[in-house]
Amino acid sequence: IYASEDGRFLIRDGVLLACARAGAPMSEYVVPEGVHTIAKGAFNSVEDITKIVLPSTLKTIGDYAFSSTNIDSIVLPEGFTTLGSGVFRWSLLKSIEIPSSVISIGAEVFYSCESMTTAVVNCSQLGEYMFQRCYALADIALNSQPRELPKGCFASTAIQNINVPSSVVCVGDSAFVGCKQLQNITFGEDSKLV
């Protein structure tokens, strides 16, 4: 195990295990190239963090890695594959774009990100309760071919309109519960849901 140059990270074999909580507050963290995994809870509750720069080598972010932080923006690199459960829950993210390379998404990834207004999903995976309680989330684009909208996926968001691709064959329980502003759901041509 060794620390990065600024003494902030504990990294072993390409896995960022933890971020040091001590020392002078830093608002921006740059994860070094070569890191392929951010471990479970690595930045959980590090309150001074508002921005993080991820390396092009990153493939996986573990459960609750950035939960309860003040991160307001993040760019997931192309080639990134796995988002664990609750990764950004209770963070201050304003928007997210999920790359097409993502093959696994855990539950409650963006749960209660109350500042989030837009989400672009370019992969075919969605997680249970993925955007639940993102009260300001009004704009969601599903730019891929998901097979399912999992339970609670968009619960208690501010979406008004959503286009459901024809690839979707199942809508989970409470997928849109509490969406008080939802006015229109458009189904793709040849949808099996209509």
Short mmCIF file of N, CA and C in Angstrom, two decimals:
data_model
loop_
_atom_site.label_atom_id
_atom_site.label_comp_id
_atom_site.label_asym_id
_atom_site.label_seq_id
_atom_site.Cartn_x
_atom_site.Cartn_y
_atom_site.Cartn_z
N ILE A 1 0.86 -1.17 0.00
CA ILE A 1 0.00 0.00 0.00
C ILE A 1 0.90 1.23 0.00
N TYR A 2 0.53 2.21 -0.82
CA TYR A 2 1.32 3.43 -0.84
C TYR A 2 0.41 4.62 -1.03
N ALA A 3 0.88 5.78 -0.67
CA ALA A 3 0.09 7.00 -0.81
C ALA A 3 0.45 7.68 -2.12
N SER A 4 -0.51 8.38 -2.70
CA SER A 4 -0.23 9.14 -3.90
C SER A 4 0.66 10.33 -3.54
N GLU A 5 1.10 11.06 -4.53
CA GLU A 5 2.04 12.16 -4.29
C GLU A 5 1.54 13.19 -3.29
N ASP A 6 0.23 13.46 -3.30
CA ASP A 6 -0.29 14.46 -2.37
C ASP A 6 -0.62 13.86 -1.00
N GLY A 7 -0.37 12.58 -0.84
CA GLY A 7 -0.61 11.93 0.45
C GLY A 7 -2.06 11.68 0.76
N ARG A 8 -2.94 11.79 -0.23
CA ARG A 8 -4.37 11.67 0.00
C ARG A 8 -4.92 10.26 -0.17
N PHE A 9 -4.34 9.46 -1.05
CA PHE A 9 -4.93 8.18 -1.40
C PHE A 9 -4.11 7.00 -0.92
N LEU A 10 -4.80 5.91 -0.56
CA LEU A 10 -4.16 4.63 -0.33
C LEU A 10 -4.52 3.75 -1.52
N ILE A 11 -3.50 3.33 -2.25
CA ILE A 11 -3.72 2.59 -3.49
C ILE A 11 -2.89 1.31 -3.44
N ARG A 12 -3.51 0.21 -3.87
CA ARG A 12 -2.77 -1.05 -3.96
C ARG A 12 -3.22 -1.80 -5.20
N ASP A 13 -2.28 -2.17 -6.03
CA ASP A 13 -2.54 -2.95 -7.25
C ASP A 13 -3.66 -2.35 -8.09
N GLY A 14 -3.66 -1.04 -8.25
CA GLY A 14 -4.65 -0.37 -9.09
C GLY A 14 -5.99 -0.12 -8.44
N VAL A 15 -6.10 -0.44 -7.14
CA VAL A 15 -7.36 -0.22 -6.40
C VAL A 15 -7.17 0.92 -5.42
N LEU A 16 -7.97 1.98 -5.58
CA LEU A 16 -7.95 3.08 -4.62
C LEU A 16 -8.80 2.64 -3.43
N LEU A 17 -8.13 2.36 -2.32
CA LEU A 17 -8.80 1.79 -1.15
C LEU A 17 -9.45 2.82 -0.26
N ALA A 18 -8.81 4.00 -0.14
CA ALA A 18 -9.33 5.00 0.78
C ALA A 18 -8.76 6.37 0.44
N CYS A 19 -9.48 7.37 0.87
CA CYS A 19 -9.04 8.75 0.77
C CYS A 19 -8.83 9.25 2.19
N ALA A 20 -7.67 9.83 2.45
CA ALA A 20 -7.38 10.35 3.79
C ALA A 20 -8.32 11.49 4.13
N ARG A 21 -8.86 11.49 5.33
CA ARG A 21 -9.78 12.54 5.79
C ARG A 21 -9.03 13.68 6.46
N ALA A 22 -7.80 13.43 6.89
CA ALA A 22 -7.03 14.45 7.61
C ALA A 22 -6.34 15.40 6.64
N GLY A 23 -5.80 16.47 7.19
CA GLY A 23 -5.07 17.43 6.36
C GLY A 23 -5.94 18.59 5.94
N ALA A 24 -5.33 19.50 5.21
CA ALA A 24 -6.06 20.69 4.74
C ALA A 24 -7.17 20.28 3.78
N PRO A 25 -8.34 20.91 3.88
CA PRO A 25 -9.44 20.57 2.97
C PRO A 25 -9.05 20.82 1.51
N MET A 26 -9.50 19.94 0.65
CA MET A 26 -9.29 20.08 -0.79
C MET A 26 -10.64 19.93 -1.46
N SER A 27 -10.96 20.82 -2.38
CA SER A 27 -12.24 20.69 -3.07
C SER A 27 -12.14 19.81 -4.31
N GLU A 28 -10.96 19.72 -4.89
CA GLU A 28 -10.79 18.91 -6.11
C GLU A 28 -9.78 17.80 -5.88
N TYR A 29 -10.17 16.59 -6.26
CA TYR A 29 -9.30 15.43 -6.17
C TYR A 29 -9.07 14.88 -7.57
N VAL A 30 -7.84 14.52 -7.88
CA VAL A 30 -7.51 13.91 -9.16
C VAL A 30 -7.02 12.50 -8.87
N VAL A 31 -7.78 11.52 -9.33
CA VAL A 31 -7.40 10.12 -9.13
C VAL A 31 -6.34 9.77 -10.17
N PRO A 32 -5.20 9.22 -9.76
CA PRO A 32 -4.11 8.97 -10.70
C PRO A 32 -4.43 7.93 -11.77
N GLU A 33 -3.82 8.11 -12.95
CA GLU A 33 -3.92 7.11 -14.01
C GLU A 33 -3.37 5.78 -13.47
N GLY A 34 -3.92 4.71 -13.96
CA GLY A 34 -3.52 3.38 -13.50
C GLY A 34 -4.50 2.79 -12.51
N VAL A 35 -5.27 3.65 -11.84
CA VAL A 35 -6.30 3.16 -10.92
C VAL A 35 -7.45 2.61 -11.76
N HIS A 36 -7.81 1.35 -11.55
CA HIS A 36 -8.92 0.74 -12.30
C HIS A 36 -10.17 0.56 -11.44
N THR A 37 -10.00 0.64 -10.11
CA THR A 37 -11.14 0.43 -9.21
C THR A 37 -11.08 1.41 -8.05
N ILE A 38 -12.23 2.00 -7.74
CA ILE A 38 -12.37 2.78 -6.51
C ILE A 38 -13.18 1.91 -5.56
N ALA A 39 -12.60 1.57 -4.43
CA ALA A 39 -13.18 0.59 -3.50
C ALA A 39 -14.43 1.11 -2.80
N LYS A 40 -15.18 0.19 -2.26
CA LYS A 40 -16.38 0.48 -1.49
C LYS A 40 -16.09 1.53 -0.42
N GLY A 41 -16.90 2.60 -0.42
CA GLY A 41 -16.81 3.62 0.62
C GLY A 41 -15.56 4.48 0.62
N ALA A 42 -14.76 4.44 -0.44
CA ALA A 42 -13.46 5.13 -0.44
C ALA A 42 -13.56 6.62 -0.13
N PHE A 43 -14.58 7.30 -0.62
CA PHE A 43 -14.74 8.74 -0.38
C PHE A 43 -16.01 9.03 0.44
N ASN A 44 -16.65 8.02 0.95
CA ASN A 44 -17.90 8.19 1.67
C ASN A 44 -17.77 9.26 2.75
N SER A 45 -18.63 10.27 2.69
CA SER A 45 -18.72 11.35 3.68
C SER A 45 -17.50 12.26 3.73
N VAL A 46 -16.68 12.30 2.67
CA VAL A 46 -15.60 13.29 2.58
C VAL A 46 -16.26 14.59 2.12
N GLU A 47 -16.59 15.44 3.06
CA GLU A 47 -17.46 16.59 2.78
C GLU A 47 -16.80 17.71 2.01
N ASP A 48 -15.47 17.84 2.07
CA ASP A 48 -14.85 18.97 1.38
C ASP A 48 -14.75 18.76 -0.13
N ILE A 49 -14.97 17.56 -0.60
CA ILE A 49 -14.82 17.26 -2.02
C ILE A 49 -16.02 17.78 -2.83
N THR A 50 -15.75 18.60 -3.84
CA THR A 50 -16.81 19.07 -4.74
C THR A 50 -16.57 18.62 -6.17
N LYS A 51 -15.32 18.27 -6.48
CA LYS A 51 -15.01 17.83 -7.84
C LYS A 51 -13.99 16.71 -7.78
N ILE A 52 -14.20 15.70 -8.63
CA ILE A 52 -13.22 14.62 -8.73
C ILE A 52 -12.96 14.35 -10.21
N VAL A 53 -11.70 14.18 -10.55
CA VAL A 53 -11.31 13.87 -11.91
C VAL A 53 -10.91 12.40 -11.93
N LEU A 54 -11.59 11.62 -12.75
CA LEU A 54 -11.34 10.19 -12.82
C LEU A 54 -10.38 9.85 -13.95
N PRO A 55 -9.55 8.83 -13.78
CA PRO A 55 -8.59 8.46 -14.82
C PRO A 55 -9.25 7.67 -15.95
N SER A 56 -8.63 7.68 -17.11
CA SER A 56 -9.15 6.92 -18.25
C SER A 56 -9.08 5.42 -18.00
N THR A 57 -8.29 4.98 -17.04
CA THR A 57 -8.12 3.56 -16.73
C THR A 57 -9.21 3.00 -15.82
N LEU A 58 -10.07 3.87 -15.27
CA LEU A 58 -11.06 3.44 -14.29
C LEU A 58 -12.14 2.57 -14.94
N LYS A 59 -12.43 1.42 -14.29
CA LYS A 59 -13.46 0.49 -14.76
C LYS A 59 -14.61 0.33 -13.76
N THR A 60 -14.31 0.42 -12.46
CA THR A 60 -15.29 0.08 -11.44
C THR A 60 -15.28 1.09 -10.30
N ILE A 61 -16.50 1.46 -9.84
CA ILE A 61 -16.65 2.24 -8.62
C ILE A 61 -17.49 1.40 -7.67
N GLY A 62 -16.95 1.11 -6.49
CA GLY A 62 -17.62 0.24 -5.52
C GLY A 62 -18.76 0.91 -4.77
N ASP A 63 -19.52 0.11 -4.05
CA ASP A 63 -20.70 0.57 -3.30
C ASP A 63 -20.37 1.77 -2.42
N TYR A 64 -21.24 2.77 -2.46
CA TYR A 64 -21.19 3.94 -1.58
C TYR A 64 -19.88 4.72 -1.64
N ALA A 65 -19.13 4.58 -2.72
CA ALA A 65 -17.81 5.22 -2.83
C ALA A 65 -17.86 6.74 -2.67
N PHE A 66 -18.88 7.39 -3.21
CA PHE A 66 -18.99 8.84 -3.14
C PHE A 66 -20.28 9.28 -2.43
N SER A 67 -20.84 8.41 -1.65
CA SER A 67 -22.07 8.72 -0.93
C SER A 67 -21.83 9.84 0.09
N SER A 68 -22.81 10.71 0.23
CA SER A 68 -22.78 11.81 1.21
C SER A 68 -21.59 12.74 1.01
N THR A 69 -21.28 13.04 -0.25
CA THR A 69 -20.23 14.02 -0.55
C THR A 69 -20.87 15.25 -1.19
N ASN A 70 -20.09 16.29 -1.37
CA ASN A 70 -20.58 17.51 -2.01
C ASN A 70 -20.18 17.58 -3.48
N ILE A 71 -19.88 16.43 -4.09
CA ILE A 71 -19.55 16.40 -5.52
C ILE A 71 -20.74 16.88 -6.32
N ASP A 72 -20.50 17.88 -7.19
CA ASP A 72 -21.61 18.38 -8.00
C ASP A 72 -21.47 18.03 -9.48
N SER A 73 -20.31 17.51 -9.89
CA SER A 73 -20.16 17.06 -11.28
C SER A 73 -19.09 15.97 -11.35
N ILE A 74 -19.27 15.08 -12.32
CA ILE A 74 -18.30 14.00 -12.52
C ILE A 74 -18.44 13.51 -13.95
N VAL A 75 -17.33 13.07 -14.53
CA VAL A 75 -17.34 12.50 -15.88
C VAL A 75 -16.85 11.07 -15.76
N LEU A 76 -17.71 10.12 -16.12
CA LEU A 76 -17.32 8.72 -16.14
C LEU A 76 -16.61 8.44 -17.46
N PRO A 77 -15.41 7.86 -17.43
CA PRO A 77 -14.65 7.67 -18.67
C PRO A 77 -15.24 6.60 -19.58
N GLU A 78 -14.99 6.72 -20.88
CA GLU A 78 -15.36 5.66 -21.82
C GLU A 78 -14.61 4.41 -21.42
N GLY A 79 -15.25 3.27 -21.54
CA GLY A 79 -14.63 2.02 -21.13
C GLY A 79 -14.95 1.64 -19.70
N PHE A 80 -15.53 2.57 -18.95
CA PHE A 80 -15.98 2.32 -17.57
C PHE A 80 -17.10 1.29 -17.61
N THR A 81 -17.13 0.32 -16.66
CA THR A 81 -18.09 -0.78 -16.76
C THR A 81 -19.05 -0.97 -15.58
N THR A 82 -18.67 -0.59 -14.36
CA THR A 82 -19.46 -1.03 -13.20
C THR A 82 -19.67 0.07 -12.17
N LEU A 83 -20.95 0.32 -11.85
CA LEU A 83 -21.34 1.23 -10.78
C LEU A 83 -21.96 0.39 -9.66
N GLY A 84 -21.38 0.42 -8.49
CA GLY A 84 -21.92 -0.33 -7.36
C GLY A 84 -23.18 0.32 -6.80
N SER A 85 -23.73 -0.26 -5.78
CA SER A 85 -24.95 0.27 -5.15
C SER A 85 -24.64 1.56 -4.38
N GLY A 86 -25.58 2.50 -4.45
CA GLY A 86 -25.49 3.72 -3.64
C GLY A 86 -24.27 4.58 -3.87
N VAL A 87 -23.61 4.45 -5.02
CA VAL A 87 -22.33 5.14 -5.26
C VAL A 87 -22.42 6.64 -4.99
N PHE A 88 -23.44 7.30 -5.51
CA PHE A 88 -23.55 8.76 -5.36
C PHE A 88 -24.73 9.18 -4.50
N ARG A 89 -25.32 8.28 -3.75
CA ARG A 89 -26.52 8.65 -2.98
C ARG A 89 -26.20 9.79 -2.01
N TRP A 90 -27.15 10.71 -1.91
CA TRP A 90 -27.04 11.90 -1.06
C TRP A 90 -25.89 12.82 -1.45
N SER A 91 -25.45 12.75 -2.70
CA SER A 91 -24.42 13.70 -3.16
C SER A 91 -25.13 14.90 -3.80
N LEU A 92 -24.35 15.89 -4.23
CA LEU A 92 -24.91 17.10 -4.82
C LEU A 92 -24.78 17.13 -6.35
N LEU A 93 -24.68 15.95 -6.98
CA LEU A 93 -24.58 15.89 -8.44
C LEU A 93 -25.72 16.66 -9.10
N LYS A 94 -25.38 17.44 -10.13
CA LYS A 94 -26.39 18.19 -10.86
C LYS A 94 -26.80 17.49 -12.15
N SER A 95 -25.90 16.68 -12.70
CA SER A 95 -26.21 15.93 -13.91
C SER A 95 -25.29 14.73 -14.00
N ILE A 96 -25.68 13.78 -14.85
CA ILE A 96 -24.84 12.59 -15.06
C ILE A 96 -25.05 12.09 -16.48
N GLU A 97 -23.96 11.61 -17.08
CA GLU A 97 -24.04 10.88 -18.34
C GLU A 97 -23.35 9.55 -18.12
N ILE A 98 -24.10 8.48 -18.35
CA ILE A 98 -23.57 7.13 -18.15
C ILE A 98 -23.15 6.57 -19.50
N PRO A 99 -21.87 6.21 -19.66
CA PRO A 99 -21.39 5.76 -20.96
C PRO A 99 -21.96 4.41 -21.38
N SER A 100 -21.92 4.16 -22.68
CA SER A 100 -22.47 2.92 -23.24
C SER A 100 -21.71 1.68 -22.79
N SER A 101 -20.50 1.84 -22.29
CA SER A 101 -19.68 0.71 -21.86
C SER A 101 -20.12 0.09 -20.54
N VAL A 102 -21.01 0.75 -19.80
CA VAL A 102 -21.44 0.25 -18.49
C VAL A 102 -22.29 -1.01 -18.66
N ILE A 103 -21.91 -2.08 -17.93
CA ILE A 103 -22.63 -3.35 -18.03
C ILE A 103 -23.29 -3.76 -16.71
N SER A 104 -23.00 -3.04 -15.62
CA SER A 104 -23.57 -3.40 -14.34
C SER A 104 -23.83 -2.14 -13.50
N ILE A 105 -25.06 -2.03 -12.99
CA ILE A 105 -25.44 -0.90 -12.14
C ILE A 105 -26.17 -1.45 -10.92
N GLY A 106 -25.71 -1.09 -9.74
CA GLY A 106 -26.34 -1.53 -8.50
C GLY A 106 -27.58 -0.71 -8.18
N ALA A 107 -28.18 -0.98 -7.05
CA ALA A 107 -29.38 -0.29 -6.60
C ALA A 107 -29.03 1.08 -6.00
N GLU A 108 -29.97 2.01 -6.10
CA GLU A 108 -29.91 3.32 -5.43
C GLU A 108 -28.65 4.12 -5.76
N VAL A 109 -28.15 4.00 -6.97
CA VAL A 109 -26.89 4.67 -7.35
C VAL A 109 -26.98 6.18 -7.13
N PHE A 110 -28.08 6.80 -7.53
CA PHE A 110 -28.24 8.26 -7.40
C PHE A 110 -29.35 8.62 -6.42
N TYR A 111 -29.68 7.73 -5.54
CA TYR A 111 -30.77 7.93 -4.59
C TYR A 111 -30.61 9.26 -3.84
N SER A 112 -31.66 10.06 -3.87
CA SER A 112 -31.73 11.32 -3.13
C SER A 112 -30.63 12.32 -3.51
N CYS A 113 -30.26 12.33 -4.80
CA CYS A 113 -29.39 13.40 -5.32
C CYS A 113 -30.33 14.56 -5.68
N GLU A 114 -30.66 15.35 -4.70
CA GLU A 114 -31.73 16.33 -4.83
C GLU A 114 -31.40 17.50 -5.74
N SER A 115 -30.12 17.68 -6.13
CA SER A 115 -29.75 18.76 -7.04
C SER A 115 -29.72 18.33 -8.50
N MET A 116 -29.85 17.03 -8.76
CA MET A 116 -29.75 16.52 -10.13
C MET A 116 -30.95 16.95 -10.96
N THR A 117 -30.65 17.53 -12.14
CA THR A 117 -31.72 17.97 -13.04
C THR A 117 -31.75 17.20 -14.35
N THR A 118 -30.61 16.64 -14.79
CA THR A 118 -30.58 15.90 -16.05
C THR A 118 -29.77 14.61 -15.92
N ALA A 119 -30.21 13.60 -16.66
CA ALA A 119 -29.50 12.31 -16.70
C ALA A 119 -29.58 11.76 -18.12
N VAL A 120 -28.43 11.34 -18.63
CA VAL A 120 -28.36 10.71 -19.95
C VAL A 120 -27.82 9.30 -19.73
N VAL A 121 -28.60 8.32 -20.12
CA VAL A 121 -28.22 6.92 -19.93
C VAL A 121 -27.95 6.33 -21.31
N ASN A 122 -26.67 6.06 -21.59
CA ASN A 122 -26.27 5.52 -22.89
C ASN A 122 -26.03 4.02 -22.85
N CYS A 123 -26.24 3.38 -21.70
CA CYS A 123 -26.03 1.94 -21.57
C CYS A 123 -27.39 1.24 -21.46
N SER A 124 -27.39 -0.07 -21.55
CA SER A 124 -28.64 -0.82 -21.53
C SER A 124 -29.02 -1.28 -20.12
N GLN A 125 -28.28 -0.84 -19.12
CA GLN A 125 -28.55 -1.24 -17.74
C GLN A 125 -29.16 -0.09 -16.94
N LEU A 126 -30.08 -0.43 -16.07
CA LEU A 126 -30.63 0.51 -15.09
C LEU A 126 -30.70 -0.24 -13.76
N GLY A 127 -30.60 0.48 -12.66
CA GLY A 127 -30.63 -0.17 -11.36
C GLY A 127 -31.93 0.11 -10.62
N GLU A 128 -32.28 -0.75 -9.69
CA GLU A 128 -33.47 -0.53 -8.87
C GLU A 128 -33.31 0.75 -8.06
N TYR A 129 -34.36 1.53 -7.99
CA TYR A 129 -34.38 2.79 -7.24
C TYR A 129 -33.25 3.72 -7.67
N MET A 130 -32.84 3.62 -8.91
CA MET A 130 -31.66 4.32 -9.42
C MET A 130 -31.71 5.83 -9.21
N PHE A 131 -32.84 6.45 -9.56
CA PHE A 131 -32.98 7.90 -9.44
C PHE A 131 -34.04 8.30 -8.40
N GLN A 132 -34.43 7.38 -7.54
CA GLN A 132 -35.48 7.68 -6.57
C GLN A 132 -35.10 8.88 -5.71
N ARG A 133 -36.08 9.76 -5.50
CA ARG A 133 -35.96 10.96 -4.68
C ARG A 133 -34.97 11.99 -5.25
N CYS A 134 -34.73 11.93 -6.55
CA CYS A 134 -34.01 13.02 -7.23
C CYS A 134 -35.09 14.02 -7.62
N TYR A 135 -35.52 14.79 -6.67
CA TYR A 135 -36.73 15.61 -6.80
C TYR A 135 -36.67 16.64 -7.91
N ALA A 136 -35.48 17.08 -8.31
CA ALA A 136 -35.34 18.10 -9.36
C ALA A 136 -35.10 17.48 -10.74
N LEU A 137 -34.97 16.16 -10.81
CA LEU A 137 -34.65 15.49 -12.07
C LEU A 137 -35.84 15.54 -13.02
N ALA A 138 -35.73 16.41 -14.02
CA ALA A 138 -36.83 16.61 -14.97
C ALA A 138 -36.53 16.06 -16.35
N ASP A 139 -35.26 15.85 -16.66
CA ASP A 139 -34.87 15.47 -18.02
C ASP A 139 -34.07 14.17 -17.99
N ILE A 140 -34.67 13.08 -18.47
CA ILE A 140 -34.00 11.79 -18.53
C ILE A 140 -34.03 11.29 -19.97
N ALA A 141 -32.86 10.98 -20.51
CA ALA A 141 -32.78 10.44 -21.87
C ALA A 141 -32.27 9.01 -21.79
N LEU A 142 -33.04 8.08 -22.32
CA LEU A 142 -32.62 6.68 -22.42
C LEU A 142 -32.17 6.45 -23.86
N ASN A 143 -30.87 6.57 -24.08
CA ASN A 143 -30.32 6.50 -25.43
C ASN A 143 -29.82 5.11 -25.79
N SER A 144 -30.34 4.10 -25.17
CA SER A 144 -29.87 2.74 -25.41
C SER A 144 -31.08 1.82 -25.52
N GLN A 145 -30.84 0.55 -25.36
CA GLN A 145 -31.91 -0.44 -25.50
C GLN A 145 -32.06 -1.27 -24.22
N PRO A 146 -32.48 -0.63 -23.11
CA PRO A 146 -32.68 -1.41 -21.88
C PRO A 146 -33.82 -2.40 -22.04
N ARG A 147 -33.73 -3.54 -21.36
CA ARG A 147 -34.79 -4.54 -21.41
C ARG A 147 -35.84 -4.28 -20.33
N GLU A 148 -35.47 -3.51 -19.31
CA GLU A 148 -36.40 -3.31 -18.21
C GLU A 148 -36.20 -1.95 -17.56
N LEU A 149 -37.30 -1.42 -17.02
CA LEU A 149 -37.24 -0.26 -16.14
C LEU A 149 -37.47 -0.84 -14.74
N PRO A 150 -36.40 -1.01 -13.96
CA PRO A 150 -36.51 -1.72 -12.67
C PRO A 150 -37.39 -0.99 -11.66
N LYS A 151 -37.75 -1.70 -10.61
CA LYS A 151 -38.66 -1.14 -9.62
C LYS A 151 -38.08 0.12 -8.99
N GLY A 152 -38.96 1.11 -8.85
CA GLY A 152 -38.59 2.37 -8.22
C GLY A 152 -37.59 3.21 -8.99
N CYS A 153 -37.28 2.83 -10.21
CA CYS A 153 -36.19 3.46 -10.97
C CYS A 153 -36.28 4.98 -11.05
N PHE A 154 -37.47 5.50 -11.34
CA PHE A 154 -37.66 6.95 -11.49
C PHE A 154 -38.59 7.52 -10.42
N ALA A 155 -38.78 6.81 -9.34
CA ALA A 155 -39.73 7.21 -8.30
C ALA A 155 -39.39 8.57 -7.71
N SER A 156 -40.42 9.39 -7.54
CA SER A 156 -40.30 10.72 -6.91
C SER A 156 -39.29 11.63 -7.61
N THR A 157 -39.33 11.63 -8.93
CA THR A 157 -38.55 12.58 -9.71
C THR A 157 -39.49 13.63 -10.29
N ALA A 158 -38.92 14.62 -10.97
CA ALA A 158 -39.72 15.71 -11.55
C ALA A 158 -39.95 15.51 -13.04
N ILE A 159 -39.75 14.28 -13.55
CA ILE A 159 -39.92 14.08 -14.99
C ILE A 159 -41.35 14.40 -15.41
N GLN A 160 -41.44 15.02 -16.58
CA GLN A 160 -42.74 15.34 -17.16
C GLN A 160 -43.03 14.44 -18.36
N ASN A 161 -41.97 14.12 -19.11
CA ASN A 161 -42.10 13.29 -20.31
C ASN A 161 -40.97 12.27 -20.32
N ILE A 162 -41.27 11.08 -20.81
CA ILE A 162 -40.22 10.08 -20.97
C ILE A 162 -40.53 9.22 -22.19
N ASN A 163 -39.47 8.91 -22.94
CA ASN A 163 -39.58 8.01 -24.09
C ASN A 163 -39.07 6.65 -23.66
N VAL A 164 -39.93 5.65 -23.71
CA VAL A 164 -39.56 4.29 -23.33
C VAL A 164 -39.22 3.52 -24.60
N PRO A 165 -37.96 3.11 -24.77
CA PRO A 165 -37.57 2.41 -25.99
C PRO A 165 -38.34 1.10 -26.18
N SER A 166 -38.48 0.66 -27.42
CA SER A 166 -39.23 -0.57 -27.71
C SER A 166 -38.54 -1.80 -27.16
N SER A 167 -37.28 -1.70 -26.78
CA SER A 167 -36.55 -2.84 -26.19
C SER A 167 -37.06 -3.20 -24.80
N VAL A 168 -37.74 -2.26 -24.13
CA VAL A 168 -38.22 -2.50 -22.77
C VAL A 168 -39.40 -3.47 -22.80
N VAL A 169 -39.26 -4.59 -22.07
CA VAL A 169 -40.33 -5.59 -22.03
C VAL A 169 -40.96 -5.68 -20.64
N CYS A 170 -40.39 -4.94 -19.67
CA CYS A 170 -40.90 -5.02 -18.30
C CYS A 170 -40.71 -3.68 -17.59
N VAL A 171 -41.76 -3.25 -16.91
CA VAL A 171 -41.68 -2.06 -16.06
C VAL A 171 -41.90 -2.54 -14.63
N GLY A 172 -40.92 -2.34 -13.77
CA GLY A 172 -40.98 -2.84 -12.40
C GLY A 172 -41.96 -2.08 -11.54
N ASP A 173 -42.29 -2.67 -10.40
CA ASP A 173 -43.19 -2.05 -9.44
C ASP A 173 -42.72 -0.65 -9.07
N SER A 174 -43.64 0.27 -8.99
CA SER A 174 -43.38 1.63 -8.51
C SER A 174 -42.31 2.37 -9.30
N ALA A 175 -42.10 1.99 -10.56
CA ALA A 175 -41.06 2.64 -11.38
C ALA A 175 -41.28 4.15 -11.46
N PHE A 176 -42.56 4.58 -11.48
CA PHE A 176 -42.88 6.00 -11.61
C PHE A 176 -43.70 6.53 -10.43
N VAL A 177 -43.72 5.80 -9.32
CA VAL A 177 -44.51 6.24 -8.17
C VAL A 177 -44.00 7.60 -7.68
N GLY A 178 -44.91 8.48 -7.33
CA GLY A 178 -44.54 9.79 -6.80
C GLY A 178 -44.07 10.78 -7.85
N CYS A 179 -44.20 10.43 -9.13
CA CYS A 179 -43.82 11.37 -10.22
C CYS A 179 -45.02 12.27 -10.49
N LYS A 180 -45.20 13.26 -9.66
CA LYS A 180 -46.40 14.09 -9.69
C LYS A 180 -46.49 14.99 -10.91
N GLN A 181 -45.34 15.22 -11.57
CA GLN A 181 -45.36 16.09 -12.75
C GLN A 181 -45.38 15.32 -14.06
N LEU A 182 -45.39 13.99 -14.00
CA LEU A 182 -45.36 13.17 -15.20
C LEU A 182 -46.65 13.36 -16.01
N GLN A 183 -46.48 13.78 -17.25
CA GLN A 183 -47.63 14.06 -18.12
C GLN A 183 -47.72 13.10 -19.30
N ASN A 184 -46.56 12.61 -19.78
CA ASN A 184 -46.58 11.85 -21.02
C ASN A 184 -45.51 10.76 -21.03
N ILE A 185 -45.93 9.54 -21.33
CA ILE A 185 -44.99 8.44 -21.56
C ILE A 185 -45.18 8.00 -23.00
N THR A 186 -44.10 8.06 -23.78
CA THR A 186 -44.14 7.66 -25.18
C THR A 186 -43.41 6.34 -25.32
N PHE A 187 -44.07 5.37 -25.95
CA PHE A 187 -43.47 4.06 -26.16
C PHE A 187 -42.91 3.96 -27.57
N GLY A 188 -41.76 3.32 -27.70
CA GLY A 188 -41.12 3.16 -29.00
C GLY A 188 -41.97 2.34 -29.95
N GLU A 189 -41.72 2.52 -31.23
CA GLU A 189 -42.44 1.77 -32.26
C GLU A 189 -42.25 0.28 -32.03
N ASP A 190 -43.31 -0.48 -32.18
CA ASP A 190 -43.30 -1.94 -31.96
C ASP A 190 -43.09 -2.32 -30.50
N SER A 191 -43.39 -1.42 -29.58
CA SER A 191 -43.26 -1.74 -28.17
C SER A 191 -44.22 -2.86 -27.77
N LYS A 192 -43.74 -3.76 -26.93
CA LYS A 192 -44.58 -4.86 -26.44
C LYS A 192 -45.39 -4.43 -25.21
N LEU A 193 -45.22 -3.20 -24.76
CA LEU A 193 -45.90 -2.73 -23.55
C LEU A 193 -47.22 -2.03 -23.83
N VAL A 194 -47.52 -1.77 -25.11
CA VAL A 194 -48.80 -1.07 -25.41
C VAL A 194 -49.76 -1.98 -26.12
#
